Coordinates of C-alpha atoms in Angstrom, one line a residue:
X48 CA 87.3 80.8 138.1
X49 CA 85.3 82.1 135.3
X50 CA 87.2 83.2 132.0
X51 CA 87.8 86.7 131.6
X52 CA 86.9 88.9 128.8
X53 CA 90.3 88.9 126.8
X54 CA 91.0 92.7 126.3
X55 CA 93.4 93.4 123.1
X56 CA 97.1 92.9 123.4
X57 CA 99.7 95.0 124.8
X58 CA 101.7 94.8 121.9
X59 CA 99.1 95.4 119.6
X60 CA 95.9 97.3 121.0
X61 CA 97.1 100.8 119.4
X62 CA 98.1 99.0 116.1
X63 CA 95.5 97.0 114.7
X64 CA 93.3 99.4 113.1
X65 CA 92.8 99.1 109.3
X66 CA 91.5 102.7 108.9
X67 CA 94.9 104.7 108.4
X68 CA 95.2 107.7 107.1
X69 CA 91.3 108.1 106.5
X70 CA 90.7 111.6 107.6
X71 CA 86.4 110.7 107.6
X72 CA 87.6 107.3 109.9
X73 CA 89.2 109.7 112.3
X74 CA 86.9 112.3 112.8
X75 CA 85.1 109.4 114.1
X76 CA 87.6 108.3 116.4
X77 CA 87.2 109.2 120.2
X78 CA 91.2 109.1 121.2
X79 CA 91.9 111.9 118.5
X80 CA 92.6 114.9 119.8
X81 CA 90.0 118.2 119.1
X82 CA 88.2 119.0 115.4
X83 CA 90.9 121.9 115.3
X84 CA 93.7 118.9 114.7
X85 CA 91.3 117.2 112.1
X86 CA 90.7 120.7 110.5
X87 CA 94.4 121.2 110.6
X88 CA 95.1 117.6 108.7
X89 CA 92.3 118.4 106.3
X90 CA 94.0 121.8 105.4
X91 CA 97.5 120.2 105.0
X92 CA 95.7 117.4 102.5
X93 CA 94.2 120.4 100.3
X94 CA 97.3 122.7 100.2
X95 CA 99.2 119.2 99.1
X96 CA 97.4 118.8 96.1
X97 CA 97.8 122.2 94.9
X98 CA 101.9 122.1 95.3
X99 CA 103.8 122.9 92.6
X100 CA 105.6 119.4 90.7
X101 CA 108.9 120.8 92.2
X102 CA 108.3 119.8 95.9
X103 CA 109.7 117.1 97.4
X104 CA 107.0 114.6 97.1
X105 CA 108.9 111.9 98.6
X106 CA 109.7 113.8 101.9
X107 CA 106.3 114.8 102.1
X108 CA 104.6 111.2 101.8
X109 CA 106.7 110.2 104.7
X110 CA 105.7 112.7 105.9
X111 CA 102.0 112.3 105.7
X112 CA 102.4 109.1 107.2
X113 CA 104.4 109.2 110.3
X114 CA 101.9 112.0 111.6
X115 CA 98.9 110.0 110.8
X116 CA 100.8 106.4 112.1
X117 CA 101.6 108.8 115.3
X118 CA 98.7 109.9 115.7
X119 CA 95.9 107.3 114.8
X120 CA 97.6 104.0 115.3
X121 CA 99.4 104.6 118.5
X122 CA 97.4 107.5 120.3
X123 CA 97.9 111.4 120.8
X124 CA 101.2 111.3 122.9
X125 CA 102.7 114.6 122.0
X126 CA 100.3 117.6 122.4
X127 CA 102.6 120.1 120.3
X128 CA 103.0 117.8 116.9
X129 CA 100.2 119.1 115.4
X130 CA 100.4 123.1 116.6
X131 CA 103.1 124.5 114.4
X132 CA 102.1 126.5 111.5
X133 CA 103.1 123.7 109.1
X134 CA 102.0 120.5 110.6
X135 CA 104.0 118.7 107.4
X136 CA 107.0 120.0 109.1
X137 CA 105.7 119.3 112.6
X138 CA 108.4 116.7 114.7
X139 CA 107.2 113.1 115.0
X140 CA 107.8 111.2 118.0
X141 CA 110.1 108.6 117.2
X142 CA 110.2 105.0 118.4
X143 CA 113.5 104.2 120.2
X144 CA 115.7 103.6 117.3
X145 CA 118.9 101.6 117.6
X146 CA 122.1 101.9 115.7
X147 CA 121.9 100.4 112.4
X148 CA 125.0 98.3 111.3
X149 CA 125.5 99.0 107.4
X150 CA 125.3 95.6 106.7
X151 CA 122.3 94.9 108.4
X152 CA 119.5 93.9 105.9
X153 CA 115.3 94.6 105.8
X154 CA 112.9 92.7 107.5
X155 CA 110.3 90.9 104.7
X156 CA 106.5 90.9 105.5
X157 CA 104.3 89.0 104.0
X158 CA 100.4 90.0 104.4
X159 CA 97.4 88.5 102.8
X160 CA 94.0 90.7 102.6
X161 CA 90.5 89.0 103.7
X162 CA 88.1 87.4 101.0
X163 CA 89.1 85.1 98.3
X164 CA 92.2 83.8 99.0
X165 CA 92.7 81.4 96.0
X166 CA 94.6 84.8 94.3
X167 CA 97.1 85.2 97.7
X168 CA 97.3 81.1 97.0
X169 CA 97.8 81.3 93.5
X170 CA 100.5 84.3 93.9
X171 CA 102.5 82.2 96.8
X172 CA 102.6 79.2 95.2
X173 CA 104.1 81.0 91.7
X174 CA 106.4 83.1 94.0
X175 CA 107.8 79.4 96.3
X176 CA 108.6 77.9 93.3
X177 CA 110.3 80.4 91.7
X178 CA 112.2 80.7 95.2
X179 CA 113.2 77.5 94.9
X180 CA 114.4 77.6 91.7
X181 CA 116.3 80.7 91.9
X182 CA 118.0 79.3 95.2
X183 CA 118.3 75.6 94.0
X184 CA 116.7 73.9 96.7
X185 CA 113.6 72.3 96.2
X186 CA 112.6 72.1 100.0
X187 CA 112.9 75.9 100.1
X188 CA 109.1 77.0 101.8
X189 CA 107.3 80.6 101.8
X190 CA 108.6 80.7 105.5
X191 CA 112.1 80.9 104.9
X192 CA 112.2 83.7 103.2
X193 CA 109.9 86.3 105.6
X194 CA 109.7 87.3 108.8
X195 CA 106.4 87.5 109.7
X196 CA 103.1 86.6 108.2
X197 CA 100.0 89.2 109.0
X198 CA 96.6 87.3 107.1
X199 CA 92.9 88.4 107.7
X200 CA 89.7 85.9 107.1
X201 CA 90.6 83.5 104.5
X202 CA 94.4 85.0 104.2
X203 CA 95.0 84.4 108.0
X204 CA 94.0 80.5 107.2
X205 CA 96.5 80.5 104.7
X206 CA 99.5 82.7 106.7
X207 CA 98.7 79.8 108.8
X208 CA 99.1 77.0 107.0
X209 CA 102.7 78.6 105.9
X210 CA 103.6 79.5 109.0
X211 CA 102.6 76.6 111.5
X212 CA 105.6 74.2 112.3
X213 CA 105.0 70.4 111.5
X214 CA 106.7 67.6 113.8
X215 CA 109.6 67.8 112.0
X216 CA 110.1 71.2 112.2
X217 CA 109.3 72.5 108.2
X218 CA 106.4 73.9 107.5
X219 CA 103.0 72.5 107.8
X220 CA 102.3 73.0 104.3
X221 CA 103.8 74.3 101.0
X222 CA 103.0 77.1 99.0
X223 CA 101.5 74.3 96.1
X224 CA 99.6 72.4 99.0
X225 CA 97.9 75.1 99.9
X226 CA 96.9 76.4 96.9
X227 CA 95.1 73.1 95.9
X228 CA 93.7 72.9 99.6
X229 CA 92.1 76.8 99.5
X230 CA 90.9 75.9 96.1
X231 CA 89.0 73.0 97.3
X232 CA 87.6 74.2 100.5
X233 CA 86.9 78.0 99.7
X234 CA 83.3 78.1 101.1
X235 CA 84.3 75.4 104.4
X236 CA 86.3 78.3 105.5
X237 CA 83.5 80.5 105.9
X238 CA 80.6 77.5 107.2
X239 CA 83.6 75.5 109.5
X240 CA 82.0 77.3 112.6
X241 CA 81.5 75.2 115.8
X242 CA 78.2 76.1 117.4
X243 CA 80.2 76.9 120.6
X244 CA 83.2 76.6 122.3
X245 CA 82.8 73.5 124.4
X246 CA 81.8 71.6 120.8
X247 CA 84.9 69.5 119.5
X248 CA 85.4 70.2 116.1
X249 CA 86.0 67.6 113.5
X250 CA 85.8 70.2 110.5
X251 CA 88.2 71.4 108.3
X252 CA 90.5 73.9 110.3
X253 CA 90.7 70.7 112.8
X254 CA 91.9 68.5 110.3
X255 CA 94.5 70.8 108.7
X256 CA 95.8 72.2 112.5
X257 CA 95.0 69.7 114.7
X258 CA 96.2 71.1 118.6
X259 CA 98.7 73.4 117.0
X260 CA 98.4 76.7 118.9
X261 CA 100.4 80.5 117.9
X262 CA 103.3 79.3 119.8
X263 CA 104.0 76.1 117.5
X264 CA 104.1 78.9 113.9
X265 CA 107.7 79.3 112.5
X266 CA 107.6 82.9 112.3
X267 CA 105.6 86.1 114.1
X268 CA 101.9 85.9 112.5
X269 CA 99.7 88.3 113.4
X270 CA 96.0 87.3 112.7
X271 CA 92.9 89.8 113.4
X272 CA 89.3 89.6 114.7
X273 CA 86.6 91.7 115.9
X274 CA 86.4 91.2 119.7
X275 CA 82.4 91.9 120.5
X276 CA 83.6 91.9 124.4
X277 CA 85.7 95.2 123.6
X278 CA 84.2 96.6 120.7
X279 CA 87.4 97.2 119.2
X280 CA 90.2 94.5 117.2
X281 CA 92.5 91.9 118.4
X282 CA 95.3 90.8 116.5
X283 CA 96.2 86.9 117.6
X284 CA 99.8 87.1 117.5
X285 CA 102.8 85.0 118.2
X286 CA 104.5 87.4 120.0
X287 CA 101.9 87.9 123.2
X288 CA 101.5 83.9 123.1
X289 CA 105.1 83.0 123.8
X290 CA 104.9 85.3 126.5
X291 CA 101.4 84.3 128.4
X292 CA 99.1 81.4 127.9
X293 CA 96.3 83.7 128.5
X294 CA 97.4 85.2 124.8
X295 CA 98.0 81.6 123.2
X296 CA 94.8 80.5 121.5
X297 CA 94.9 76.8 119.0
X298 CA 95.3 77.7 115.5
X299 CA 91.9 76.2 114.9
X300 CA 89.8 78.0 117.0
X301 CA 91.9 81.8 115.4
X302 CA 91.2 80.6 111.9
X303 CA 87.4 79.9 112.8
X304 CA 87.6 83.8 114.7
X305 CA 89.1 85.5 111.9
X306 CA 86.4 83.7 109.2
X307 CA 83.3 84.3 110.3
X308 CA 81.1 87.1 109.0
X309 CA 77.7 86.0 109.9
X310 CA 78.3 84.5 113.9
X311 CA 79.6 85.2 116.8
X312 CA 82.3 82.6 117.3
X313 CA 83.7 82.5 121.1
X314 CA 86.9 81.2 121.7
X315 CA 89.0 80.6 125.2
X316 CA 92.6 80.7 125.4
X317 CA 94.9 77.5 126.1
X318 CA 94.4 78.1 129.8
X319 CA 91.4 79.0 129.6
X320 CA 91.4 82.6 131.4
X321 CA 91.1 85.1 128.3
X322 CA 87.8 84.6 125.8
X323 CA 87.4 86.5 122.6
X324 CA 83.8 86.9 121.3
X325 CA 84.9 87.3 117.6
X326 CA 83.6 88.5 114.6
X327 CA 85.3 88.1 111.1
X328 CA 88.7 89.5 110.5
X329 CA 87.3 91.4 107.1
X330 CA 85.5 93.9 110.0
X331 CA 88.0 94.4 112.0
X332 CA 90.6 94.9 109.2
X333 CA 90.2 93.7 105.4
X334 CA 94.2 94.4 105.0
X335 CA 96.7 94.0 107.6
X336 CA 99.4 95.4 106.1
X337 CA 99.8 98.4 108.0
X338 CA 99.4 96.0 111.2
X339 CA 102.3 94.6 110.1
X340 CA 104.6 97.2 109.5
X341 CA 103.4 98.9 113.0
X342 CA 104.2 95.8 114.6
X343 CA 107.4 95.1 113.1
X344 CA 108.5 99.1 113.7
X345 CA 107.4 99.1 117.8
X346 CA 108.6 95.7 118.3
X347 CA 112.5 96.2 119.3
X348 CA 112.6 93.0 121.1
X349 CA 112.2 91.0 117.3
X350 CA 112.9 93.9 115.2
X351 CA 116.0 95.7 116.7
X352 CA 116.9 97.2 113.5
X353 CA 113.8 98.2 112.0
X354 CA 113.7 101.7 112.2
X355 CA 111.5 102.9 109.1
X356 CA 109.7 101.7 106.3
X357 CA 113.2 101.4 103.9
X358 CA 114.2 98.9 106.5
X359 CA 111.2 96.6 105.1
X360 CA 110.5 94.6 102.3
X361 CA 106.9 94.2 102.2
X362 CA 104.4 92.0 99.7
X363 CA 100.8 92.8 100.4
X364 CA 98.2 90.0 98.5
X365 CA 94.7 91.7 97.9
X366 CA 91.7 89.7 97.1
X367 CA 89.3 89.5 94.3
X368 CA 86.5 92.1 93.7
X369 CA 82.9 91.5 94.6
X370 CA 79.9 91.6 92.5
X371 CA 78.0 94.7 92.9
X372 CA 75.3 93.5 95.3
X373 CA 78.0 92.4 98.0
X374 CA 77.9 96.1 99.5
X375 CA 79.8 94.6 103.2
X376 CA 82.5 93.0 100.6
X377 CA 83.1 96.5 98.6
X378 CA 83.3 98.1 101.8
X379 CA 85.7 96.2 103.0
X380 CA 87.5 95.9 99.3
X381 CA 87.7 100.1 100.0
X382 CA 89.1 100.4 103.4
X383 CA 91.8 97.6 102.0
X384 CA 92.5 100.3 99.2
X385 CA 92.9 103.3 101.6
X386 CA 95.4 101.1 103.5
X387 CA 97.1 100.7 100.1
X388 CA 97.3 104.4 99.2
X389 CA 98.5 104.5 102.5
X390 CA 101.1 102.4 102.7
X391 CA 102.5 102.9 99.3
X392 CA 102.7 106.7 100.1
X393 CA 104.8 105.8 102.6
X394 CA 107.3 103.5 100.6
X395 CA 107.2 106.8 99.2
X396 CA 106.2 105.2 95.6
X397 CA 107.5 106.1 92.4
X398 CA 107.4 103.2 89.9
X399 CA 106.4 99.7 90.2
X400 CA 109.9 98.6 90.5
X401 CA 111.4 101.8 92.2
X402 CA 110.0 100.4 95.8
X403 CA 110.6 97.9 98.6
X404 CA 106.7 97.5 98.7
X405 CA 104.6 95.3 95.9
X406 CA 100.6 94.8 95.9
X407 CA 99.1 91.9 94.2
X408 CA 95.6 92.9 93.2
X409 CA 93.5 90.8 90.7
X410 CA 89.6 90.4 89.6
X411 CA 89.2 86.5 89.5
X412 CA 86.7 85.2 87.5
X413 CA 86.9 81.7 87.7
X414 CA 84.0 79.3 88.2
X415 CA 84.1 77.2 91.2
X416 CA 85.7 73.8 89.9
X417 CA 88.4 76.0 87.9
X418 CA 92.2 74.1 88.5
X419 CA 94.9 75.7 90.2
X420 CA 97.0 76.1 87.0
X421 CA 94.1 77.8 85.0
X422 CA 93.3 80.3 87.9
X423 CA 97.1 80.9 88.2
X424 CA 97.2 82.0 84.4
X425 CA 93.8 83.8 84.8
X426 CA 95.4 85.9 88.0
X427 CA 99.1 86.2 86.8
X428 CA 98.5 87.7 83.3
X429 CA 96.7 90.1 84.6
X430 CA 98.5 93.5 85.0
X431 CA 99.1 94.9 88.3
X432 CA 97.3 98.4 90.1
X433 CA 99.7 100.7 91.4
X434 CA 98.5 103.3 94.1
X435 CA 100.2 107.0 93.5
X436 CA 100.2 109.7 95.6
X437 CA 97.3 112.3 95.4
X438 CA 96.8 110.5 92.0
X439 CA 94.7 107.4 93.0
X440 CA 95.3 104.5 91.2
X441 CA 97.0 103.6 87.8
X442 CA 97.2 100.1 85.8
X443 CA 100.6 99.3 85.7
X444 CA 103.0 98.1 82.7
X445 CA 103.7 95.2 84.2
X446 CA 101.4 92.3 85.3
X447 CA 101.0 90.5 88.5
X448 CA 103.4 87.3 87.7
X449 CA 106.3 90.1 86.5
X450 CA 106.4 92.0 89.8
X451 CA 106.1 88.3 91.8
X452 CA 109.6 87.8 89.8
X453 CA 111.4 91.0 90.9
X454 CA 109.9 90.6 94.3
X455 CA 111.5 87.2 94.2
X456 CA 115.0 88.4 93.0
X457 CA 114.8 90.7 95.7
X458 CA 114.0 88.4 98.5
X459 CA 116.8 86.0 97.1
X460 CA 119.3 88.8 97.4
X461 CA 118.2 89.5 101.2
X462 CA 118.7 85.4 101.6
X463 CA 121.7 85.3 100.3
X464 CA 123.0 88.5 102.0
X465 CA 122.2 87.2 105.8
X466 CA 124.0 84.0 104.7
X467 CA 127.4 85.8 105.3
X468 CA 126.6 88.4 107.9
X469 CA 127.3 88.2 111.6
X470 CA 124.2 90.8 112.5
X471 CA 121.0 89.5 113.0
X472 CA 117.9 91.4 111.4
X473 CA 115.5 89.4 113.2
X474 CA 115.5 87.9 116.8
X475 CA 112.5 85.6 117.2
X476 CA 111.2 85.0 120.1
X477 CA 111.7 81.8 121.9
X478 CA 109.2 79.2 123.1
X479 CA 110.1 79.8 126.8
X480 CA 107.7 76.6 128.3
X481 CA 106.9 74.9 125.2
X482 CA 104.1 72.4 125.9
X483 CA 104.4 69.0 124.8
X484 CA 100.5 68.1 123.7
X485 CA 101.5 70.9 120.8
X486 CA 102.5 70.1 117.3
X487 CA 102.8 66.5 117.6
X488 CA 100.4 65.3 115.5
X489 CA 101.4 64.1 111.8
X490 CA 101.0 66.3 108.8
X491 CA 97.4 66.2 107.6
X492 CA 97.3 64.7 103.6
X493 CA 96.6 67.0 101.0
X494 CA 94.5 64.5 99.8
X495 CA 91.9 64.3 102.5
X496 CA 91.5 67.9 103.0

């Protein structure tokens, strides 16, 4: 039988798009719901700016984002939301919410923006080691300490690398590794492309993954692309794969979907009945942060206790900025700031350390055969960008390699709180018909890569 045109995921087909809370992005949009609503939002976004200092500003970001997350990311389900007077005090339409035990903790996303990813490299691999200092075990990997993993282009490689189990069941890679592989094969992971699908690949995604496929990552990932077939995104994810081989795809053949920018890569599922005709994950969505906190907040099956965004503890890595003649890259750099301003509206923002939700942002300017330690002095030193509501953005007090260490003190207090407590924040999935050919092949040496 012929493959079939893999339409987006069940799970995910209403919450991978990176445009949120972009009122120009939804007028544009043909499942929102009459120019009257998009009249209505733009109304509600002038009379904001013009509020006294005295209104809750808090309440209101929440605000602000539950309609647009309600009504963008998953679809115009409740005609009435936006026909009160006030549509800041309009209802949202929940998810189903379950009882939250007081001593259940918050889930921790990682997610790593398209582009350069030697400053999401260089940010993990300061951030592991401080981990495993702080916790006094020098084993300790990224993927201990988060949930899930959401990467896009270059990031999804390395949320994969984290993420994907060796044959003795750690992590394929460290935090270190990884670095030092990125830094080396920056511009492979944008030629690696096999001419087409039938073509074996002896490249470098190949020789880091091997026949690793979604099912054989630690943790949820959630990986996007731009499916030609569809005209519209697909997040790879763990999640659908577990459940269908029609949804499993090798790790390879995702990376290759998610890096491309200038070819149409087409990939076939494990089974060989779904077949994405991809385009690079910077299209479909340059920062897939607010993927992942969609996904973690509709998925009850993993997520039973994640009921809103102070349920999460998030760390978004953005990339470097592009020269001024890349106009595709500072388009996409933009639409991963809107998702920013989003996002940190929602975490409803009022300090650098005041939130459960930290961006990494740097401009890297290092030359090509730069070391690892000089571009992780170059990056860190740097001070951080915070995003404020209706204020755009601010340079913060505090660089990049300060916030990575509160982040870290906070993810060691989560660690250490789930140590002693009988509820379980997160319920992966299991490998229901785990297939043998996966994940057996050795660890690939740093060395050769």
């Amino acid at each position: 039988m012929a493959p079939l045109s893999c339409a987006p995921s069940l799970h995910y087909i209403k919450a991978n798009q990176e445009k949120l809370a972009v009122l120009t992005a939804i007028k544009k949009t043909p499942s929102f719901p009459s120019s009257t609503d998009i009249k209505t939002l733009e109304m509600a976004s002038e009379a904001t700016t013009m509020m006294k200092p005295s209104f809750d500003i808090n309440k209101l970001s929440y605000q602000i984002f539950s309609i647009l997350e309600s009504k963008f990311l998953f679809g115009f389900d409740d005609p009435n939301l936006l026909a009160t007077g006030n549509p800041l005090e309009a209802p949202v339409k929940p998810a189903a919410r379950f009882p939250k035990p007081s001593s259940a903790g918050k889930v921790r996303i990682l997610s790593i923006d398209a582009g350069n990813a030697v400053i999401a490299a260089v940010a993990l691999a300061r951030l592991e080691a401080s981990l495993a200092e702080q916790c006094g075990d020098s084993t300790a990997r990224i993927a201990d300490f988060f949930d899930l993993a959401a990467g896009s282009g270059a990031g999804g490689v390395l949320a994969a690398m984290l993420f994907t189990c060796a044959p003795d069941g750690r992590p394929l890679f460290s935090a270190d590794e990884a670095l030092r592989v990125v830094s080396k094969n920056q511009r492979k992971f944008s030629s690696a492309i096999r001419k087409t699908i039938f073509c074996r690949s002896s490249g470098i995604y190949h020789r880091i993954f091997g026949e690793s496929t979604l099912r054989d990552t630690i943790k949820p990932v959630l990986i996007p692309c731009y499916d030609l077939a569809t005209g519209a995104p697909f997040v790879f994810s763990r999640a659908d794969a577990v459940e269908a081989d029609a949804f499993d795809f090798s790790i390879r053949d995702v990376c290759a979907a998610t890096c491309t920018e200038k070819k149409t890569v087409e990939i076939l599922s494990v089974d060989g009945q779904s077949r994405i005709r991809a385009i690079g994950g910077s299209i479909a969505m340059r920062n897939p942060t607010a993927t992942a906190i969609t996904h973690v907040l509709n998925n009850k099956l993993e997520f039973p206790l994640a009921n809103n965004v102070e349920d999460l503890l998030v760390v978004s890595l953005g990339s470097s900025n592009s020269s001024p003649t890349e106009l595709f890259n500072i388009a996409g750099e933009n639409a991963a700031e809107m998702v920013d301003q989003a996002v940190a509206m929602a975490f409803r923002q009022n300090g650098p350390m005041a939130t459960s939700y930290v961006r990494i942002q740097a401009t890297f300017l290092g030359s090509r055969g730069m070391s690892p330690a000089a571009a992780e002095k170059e990056i860190l030193s740097q001070r951080s960008v915070d995003s404020m509501l209706f204020r755009g953005r601010k340079v913060s007090d505090r660089t990049n390699g300060e916030r990575l260490e509160w982040f870290c003190r906070e993810l060691i207090a989560e660690h250490n709180r789930r140590k002693g407590c009988s509820v379980s924040t997160v319920m992966i999935k299991p490998t229901v018909t785990p297939r043998i050919s996966t994940a057996t092949a050795p660890a690939p040496a740093v060395a050769s890569l």
